[in-house]
mmCIF file of C-alpha atoms in Angstrom:
data_model
loop_
_atom_site.group_PDB
_atom_site.id
_atom_site.type_symbol
_atom_site.label_atom_id
_atom_site.label_comp_id
_atom_site.label_asym_id
_atom_site.label_seq_id
_atom_site.Cartn_x
_atom_site.Cartn_y
_atom_site.Cartn_z
ATOM 1 C CA MET V 558 151.176 10.810 -318.794
ATOM 2 C CA LYS V 559 148.007 12.718 -319.022
ATOM 3 C CA ASN V 560 147.844 11.861 -323.274
ATOM 4 C CA THR V 561 148.102 8.032 -322.308
ATOM 5 C CA PHE V 562 145.624 8.803 -319.569
ATOM 6 C CA PHE V 563 143.184 10.051 -322.390
ATOM 7 C CA TYR V 564 143.964 7.506 -325.072
ATOM 8 C CA ILE V 565 143.520 4.762 -322.598
ATOM 9 C CA ASP V 566 140.056 6.628 -321.354
ATOM 10 C CA SER V 567 138.657 6.789 -324.666
ATOM 11 C CA LEU V 568 139.663 3.067 -325.757
ATOM 12 C CA VAL V 569 137.437 1.840 -322.475
ATOM 13 C CA LYS V 570 134.659 4.297 -323.376
ATOM 14 C CA GLN V 571 134.158 2.893 -326.793
ATOM 15 C CA ARG V 572 135.118 -0.905 -325.403
ATOM 16 C CA ASP V 573 137.547 -1.202 -327.789
ATOM 17 C CA TYR V 574 139.481 -3.962 -325.652
ATOM 18 C CA ALA V 575 141.622 -5.635 -328.105
ATOM 19 C CA THR V 576 143.420 -2.221 -329.101
ATOM 20 C CA LEU V 577 143.618 -1.442 -325.820
ATOM 21 C CA GLU V 578 145.340 -4.427 -324.665
ATOM 22 C CA ARG V 579 147.542 -4.384 -327.805
ATOM 23 C CA TYR V 580 148.458 -0.784 -326.454
ATOM 24 C CA LEU V 581 149.073 -1.995 -323.175
ATOM 25 C CA ASP V 582 151.148 -5.043 -324.275
ATOM 26 C CA THR V 583 153.254 -3.337 -326.455
ATOM 27 C CA GLU V 584 153.738 0.637 -326.362
ATOM 28 C CA LEU V 585 153.122 1.261 -322.629
ATOM 29 C CA SER V 586 154.939 -1.813 -321.846
ATOM 30 C CA TYR V 587 158.109 -0.438 -323.734
ATOM 31 C CA ARG V 588 157.523 3.006 -322.320
ATOM 32 C CA LEU V 589 157.768 1.588 -318.694
ATOM 33 C CA THR V 590 160.597 -0.966 -319.242
ATOM 34 C CA ALA V 591 162.576 1.857 -321.063
ATOM 35 C CA LEU V 592 162.494 3.801 -317.870
ATOM 36 C CA GLU V 593 165.337 3.608 -315.132
ATOM 37 C CA GLU V 594 164.635 2.819 -312.030
ATOM 38 C CA ILE V 595 165.641 5.789 -309.940
ATOM 39 C CA ASP V 596 165.125 6.032 -306.089
ATOM 40 C CA THR V 597 166.461 8.708 -304.452
ATOM 41 C CA GLY V 598 163.625 8.837 -301.840
ATOM 42 C CA ASN V 599 162.117 11.643 -302.943
ATOM 43 C CA PRO V 600 159.275 10.500 -305.410
ATOM 44 C CA THR V 601 158.834 13.882 -307.397
ATOM 45 C CA LEU V 602 162.341 14.031 -307.607
ATOM 46 C CA ASP V 603 162.274 10.263 -308.832
ATOM 47 C CA LEU V 604 159.928 10.633 -311.243
ATOM 48 C CA VAL V 605 161.555 13.789 -312.872
ATOM 49 C CA LEU V 606 164.783 12.120 -312.962
ATOM 50 C CA MET V 607 163.291 8.764 -314.712
ATOM 51 C CA GLN V 608 161.461 10.522 -317.328
ATOM 52 C CA LYS V 609 164.437 12.970 -318.417
ATOM 53 C CA VAL V 610 167.014 10.152 -318.337
ATOM 54 C CA ALA V 611 164.709 7.957 -320.323
ATOM 55 C CA GLU V 612 164.552 10.833 -323.034
ATOM 56 C CA ALA V 613 168.372 11.214 -322.802
ATOM 57 C CA ARG V 614 169.143 7.965 -323.440
ATOM 58 C CA GLN V 615 166.551 7.512 -326.328
ATOM 59 C CA ALA V 616 168.485 10.423 -328.011
ATOM 60 C CA HIS V 617 171.853 8.128 -327.646
ATOM 61 C CA ILE V 618 173.017 10.469 -325.049
ATOM 62 C CA ASN V 619 175.017 8.610 -322.137
ATOM 63 C CA VAL V 620 173.608 9.783 -318.727
ATOM 64 C CA VAL V 621 176.129 9.287 -315.298
ATOM 65 C CA THR V 622 174.324 9.865 -311.785
ATOM 66 C CA ASN V 623 175.556 10.039 -308.610
ATOM 67 C CA LEU V 624 172.592 10.825 -306.419
ATOM 68 C CA SER V 625 172.517 11.015 -302.561
ATOM 69 C CA VAL V 626 169.220 12.964 -301.578
ATOM 70 C CA PRO V 627 167.448 13.315 -298.415
ATOM 71 C CA ALA V 628 163.991 11.532 -298.732
ATOM 72 C CA ASN V 629 162.462 14.435 -297.213
ATOM 73 C CA LEU V 630 163.290 17.667 -299.108
ATOM 74 C CA PRO V 631 162.220 20.740 -297.911
ATOM 75 C CA PHE V 632 161.357 22.554 -300.809
ATOM 76 C CA ARG V 633 157.990 22.721 -302.486
ATOM 77 C CA ASP V 634 157.605 19.749 -305.120
ATOM 78 C CA GLN V 635 156.764 21.975 -308.020
ATOM 79 C CA ASP V 636 160.028 23.992 -307.352
ATOM 80 C CA VAL V 637 162.155 20.960 -307.456
ATOM 81 C CA CYS V 638 160.375 19.497 -310.401
ATOM 82 C CA ALA V 639 160.542 23.084 -312.492
ATOM 83 C CA LEU V 640 164.527 23.363 -311.526
ATOM 84 C CA MET V 641 165.322 19.761 -312.402
ATOM 85 C CA LEU V 642 163.120 20.044 -315.789
ATOM 86 C CA ASN V 643 164.394 23.206 -317.211
ATOM 87 C CA LEU V 644 167.792 22.355 -316.226
ATOM 88 C CA LEU V 645 167.576 19.032 -317.808
ATOM 89 C CA ASP V 646 165.702 20.173 -320.736
ATOM 90 C CA ASN V 647 168.624 22.696 -321.261
ATOM 91 C CA ALA V 648 171.283 19.731 -321.147
ATOM 92 C CA ILE V 649 169.529 17.277 -323.260
ATOM 93 C CA ASP V 650 168.966 19.955 -325.962
ATOM 94 C CA ALA V 651 172.686 21.090 -326.049
ATOM 95 C CA SER V 652 173.550 17.388 -326.172
ATOM 96 C CA LYS V 653 171.569 16.769 -329.159
ATOM 97 C CA GLU V 654 173.434 19.413 -330.963
ATOM 98 C CA GLN V 655 176.771 17.553 -330.069
ATOM 99 C CA PRO V 656 178.302 15.705 -333.309
ATOM 100 C CA ASP V 657 177.589 11.836 -332.910
ATOM 101 C CA GLY V 658 180.457 9.503 -331.980
ATOM 102 C CA PRO V 659 181.387 7.548 -328.492
ATOM 103 C CA ASP V 660 181.609 9.542 -325.368
ATOM 104 C CA ARG V 661 180.441 12.450 -327.408
ATOM 105 C CA LYS V 662 176.773 13.032 -325.628
ATOM 106 C CA GLU V 663 176.918 12.970 -322.228
ATOM 107 C CA ILE V 664 175.298 14.573 -319.437
ATOM 108 C CA ARG V 665 176.410 14.005 -315.499
ATOM 109 C CA ILE V 666 173.900 14.399 -312.625
ATOM 110 C CA ALA V 667 175.031 14.781 -309.038
ATOM 111 C CA ILE V 668 172.676 15.495 -306.281
ATOM 112 C CA ALA V 669 173.636 15.405 -302.768
ATOM 113 C CA GLN V 670 173.174 17.165 -299.011
ATOM 114 C CA ALA V 671 176.063 19.494 -298.573
ATOM 115 C CA LYS V 672 175.887 20.587 -294.783
ATOM 116 C CA ASN V 673 172.677 23.184 -294.993
ATOM 117 C CA PHE V 674 172.330 22.948 -298.884
ATOM 118 C CA LEU V 675 170.844 20.656 -301.540
ATOM 119 C CA HIS V 676 173.734 20.645 -304.029
ATOM 120 C CA ILE V 677 172.626 19.951 -307.593
ATOM 121 C CA THR V 678 175.477 19.598 -310.487
ATOM 122 C CA ILE V 679 174.616 18.845 -313.921
ATOM 123 C CA SER V 680 177.208 18.894 -316.814
ATOM 124 C CA ASN V 681 177.071 18.057 -320.568
ATOM 125 C CA ARG V 682 179.711 17.793 -323.200
ATOM 126 C CA ILE V 683 180.203 20.801 -325.178
ATOM 127 C CA ALA V 684 182.058 21.169 -328.621
ATOM 128 C CA TYR V 685 183.184 24.974 -327.654
ATOM 129 C CA ASP V 686 183.108 27.151 -325.016
ATOM 130 C CA VAL V 687 179.669 28.191 -324.487
ATOM 131 C CA LEU V 688 179.984 30.953 -321.901
ATOM 132 C CA GLN V 689 182.775 32.391 -324.340
ATOM 133 C CA ALA V 690 180.253 32.572 -327.335
ATOM 134 C CA ASN V 691 177.329 33.368 -325.288
ATOM 135 C CA ALA V 692 177.969 34.830 -321.499
ATOM 136 C CA LYS V 693 174.498 35.858 -320.581
ATOM 137 C CA LEU V 694 173.145 32.105 -321.815
ATOM 138 C CA HIS V 695 170.468 34.007 -324.138
ATOM 139 C CA THR V 696 168.245 31.125 -326.135
ATOM 140 C CA SER V 697 169.916 30.082 -329.488
ATOM 141 C CA LYS V 698 166.636 28.792 -330.811
ATOM 142 C CA ALA V 699 164.761 31.155 -333.482
ATOM 143 C CA ASP V 700 161.480 31.433 -331.762
ATOM 144 C CA LYS V 701 162.900 33.511 -328.729
ATOM 145 C CA GLU V 702 159.649 34.569 -327.587
ATOM 146 C CA ASN V 703 158.778 31.538 -326.793
ATOM 147 C CA HIS V 704 162.021 30.053 -325.720
ATOM 148 C CA GLY V 705 164.542 31.115 -322.949
ATOM 149 C CA ILE V 706 162.535 31.638 -319.866
ATOM 150 C CA GLY V 707 163.748 28.339 -318.629
ATOM 151 C CA LEU V 708 166.865 29.800 -317.031
ATOM 152 C CA ARG V 709 164.590 32.728 -315.545
ATOM 153 C CA VAL V 710 162.461 30.111 -313.999
ATOM 154 C CA VAL V 711 165.802 28.711 -312.595
ATOM 155 C CA ARG V 712 167.371 31.826 -311.060
ATOM 156 C CA SER V 713 163.903 32.659 -309.450
ATOM 157 C CA ILE V 714 163.675 29.336 -307.344
ATOM 158 C CA VAL V 715 167.404 29.696 -306.684
ATOM 159 C CA LYS V 716 166.927 33.168 -305.376
ATOM 160 C CA ARG V 717 163.273 31.661 -303.287
ATOM 161 C CA TYR V 718 165.671 29.532 -301.400
ATOM 162 C CA SER V 719 168.879 31.692 -300.800
ATOM 163 C CA GLY V 720 170.671 29.672 -302.910
ATOM 164 C CA LEU V 721 173.248 30.106 -305.447
ATOM 165 C CA ILE V 722 174.002 29.280 -309.099
ATOM 166 C CA ASP V 723 177.019 28.989 -311.153
ATOM 167 C CA PHE V 724 178.097 28.270 -314.914
ATOM 168 C CA SER V 725 181.156 27.174 -315.969
ATOM 169 C CA THR V 726 183.061 25.371 -318.771
ATOM 170 C CA GLU V 727 186.021 22.968 -318.138
ATOM 171 C CA ASN V 728 187.547 20.020 -320.367
ATOM 172 C CA HIS V 729 184.770 19.968 -322.554
ATOM 173 C CA TYR V 730 181.726 20.237 -320.201
ATOM 174 C CA PHE V 731 179.129 22.986 -319.390
ATOM 175 C CA THR V 732 178.406 22.825 -315.952
ATOM 176 C CA VAL V 733 175.629 24.366 -313.859
ATOM 177 C CA ASN V 734 176.005 24.214 -310.099
ATOM 178 C CA VAL V 735 172.771 24.942 -307.875
ATOM 179 C CA LEU V 736 173.011 25.576 -304.076
ATOM 180 C CA LEU V 737 169.608 25.623 -302.347
ATOM 181 C CA GLN V 738 169.517 26.387 -298.861
ATOM 182 C CA PHE V 739 167.777 24.249 -296.535
ATOM 183 C CA PRO V 740 165.210 26.582 -294.488
ATOM 184 C CA GLU V 741 166.000 26.913 -290.971
ATOM 185 C CA LYS V 742 163.828 24.829 -288.221
ATOM 186 C CA PRO V 743 162.279 26.867 -285.966
ATOM 187 C CA SER V 744 164.013 26.841 -282.547
ATOM 188 C CA ILE V 745 161.776 25.538 -279.527
ATOM 189 C CA ALA V 746 161.540 28.022 -276.945
#
């Protein structure tokens, strides 16, 4: 969005309205229509999900969602953002490595309140047992210095909210389950 803003701003400052109009009518319009409307009631989560679902679909990855989210999540927006972006980026990257074919590339996203917790489940299809091959889930990217911090960020956020995180593989899916505990409301004396 920042890059788009700077480009539009530069066209306005140059008074290149013809190029600006073409950009707005074609490129920007296409990007906006490509975004699937997601309305959980939480604007931060909606924006992250719309962006990542669109990114996955552009990579020919099927995405299935099941979302039942309280509108006013008691978590910091930046934590929700960082958690979801890291988990979804990992699922998208892993899905891109899957062989092409029907039902070969799929991500499932489920988010719901379960008692006093927000339960987030993200699953992606796999060709082999990831946990058996890489139990500690170390990055497989060549540039290890600049990759592999996403799960540390996720674990830190889970810890901040007295939550739990679990990884599993079953039926050709790698699944991450996250529980974030809702902060207790202060009692009125």
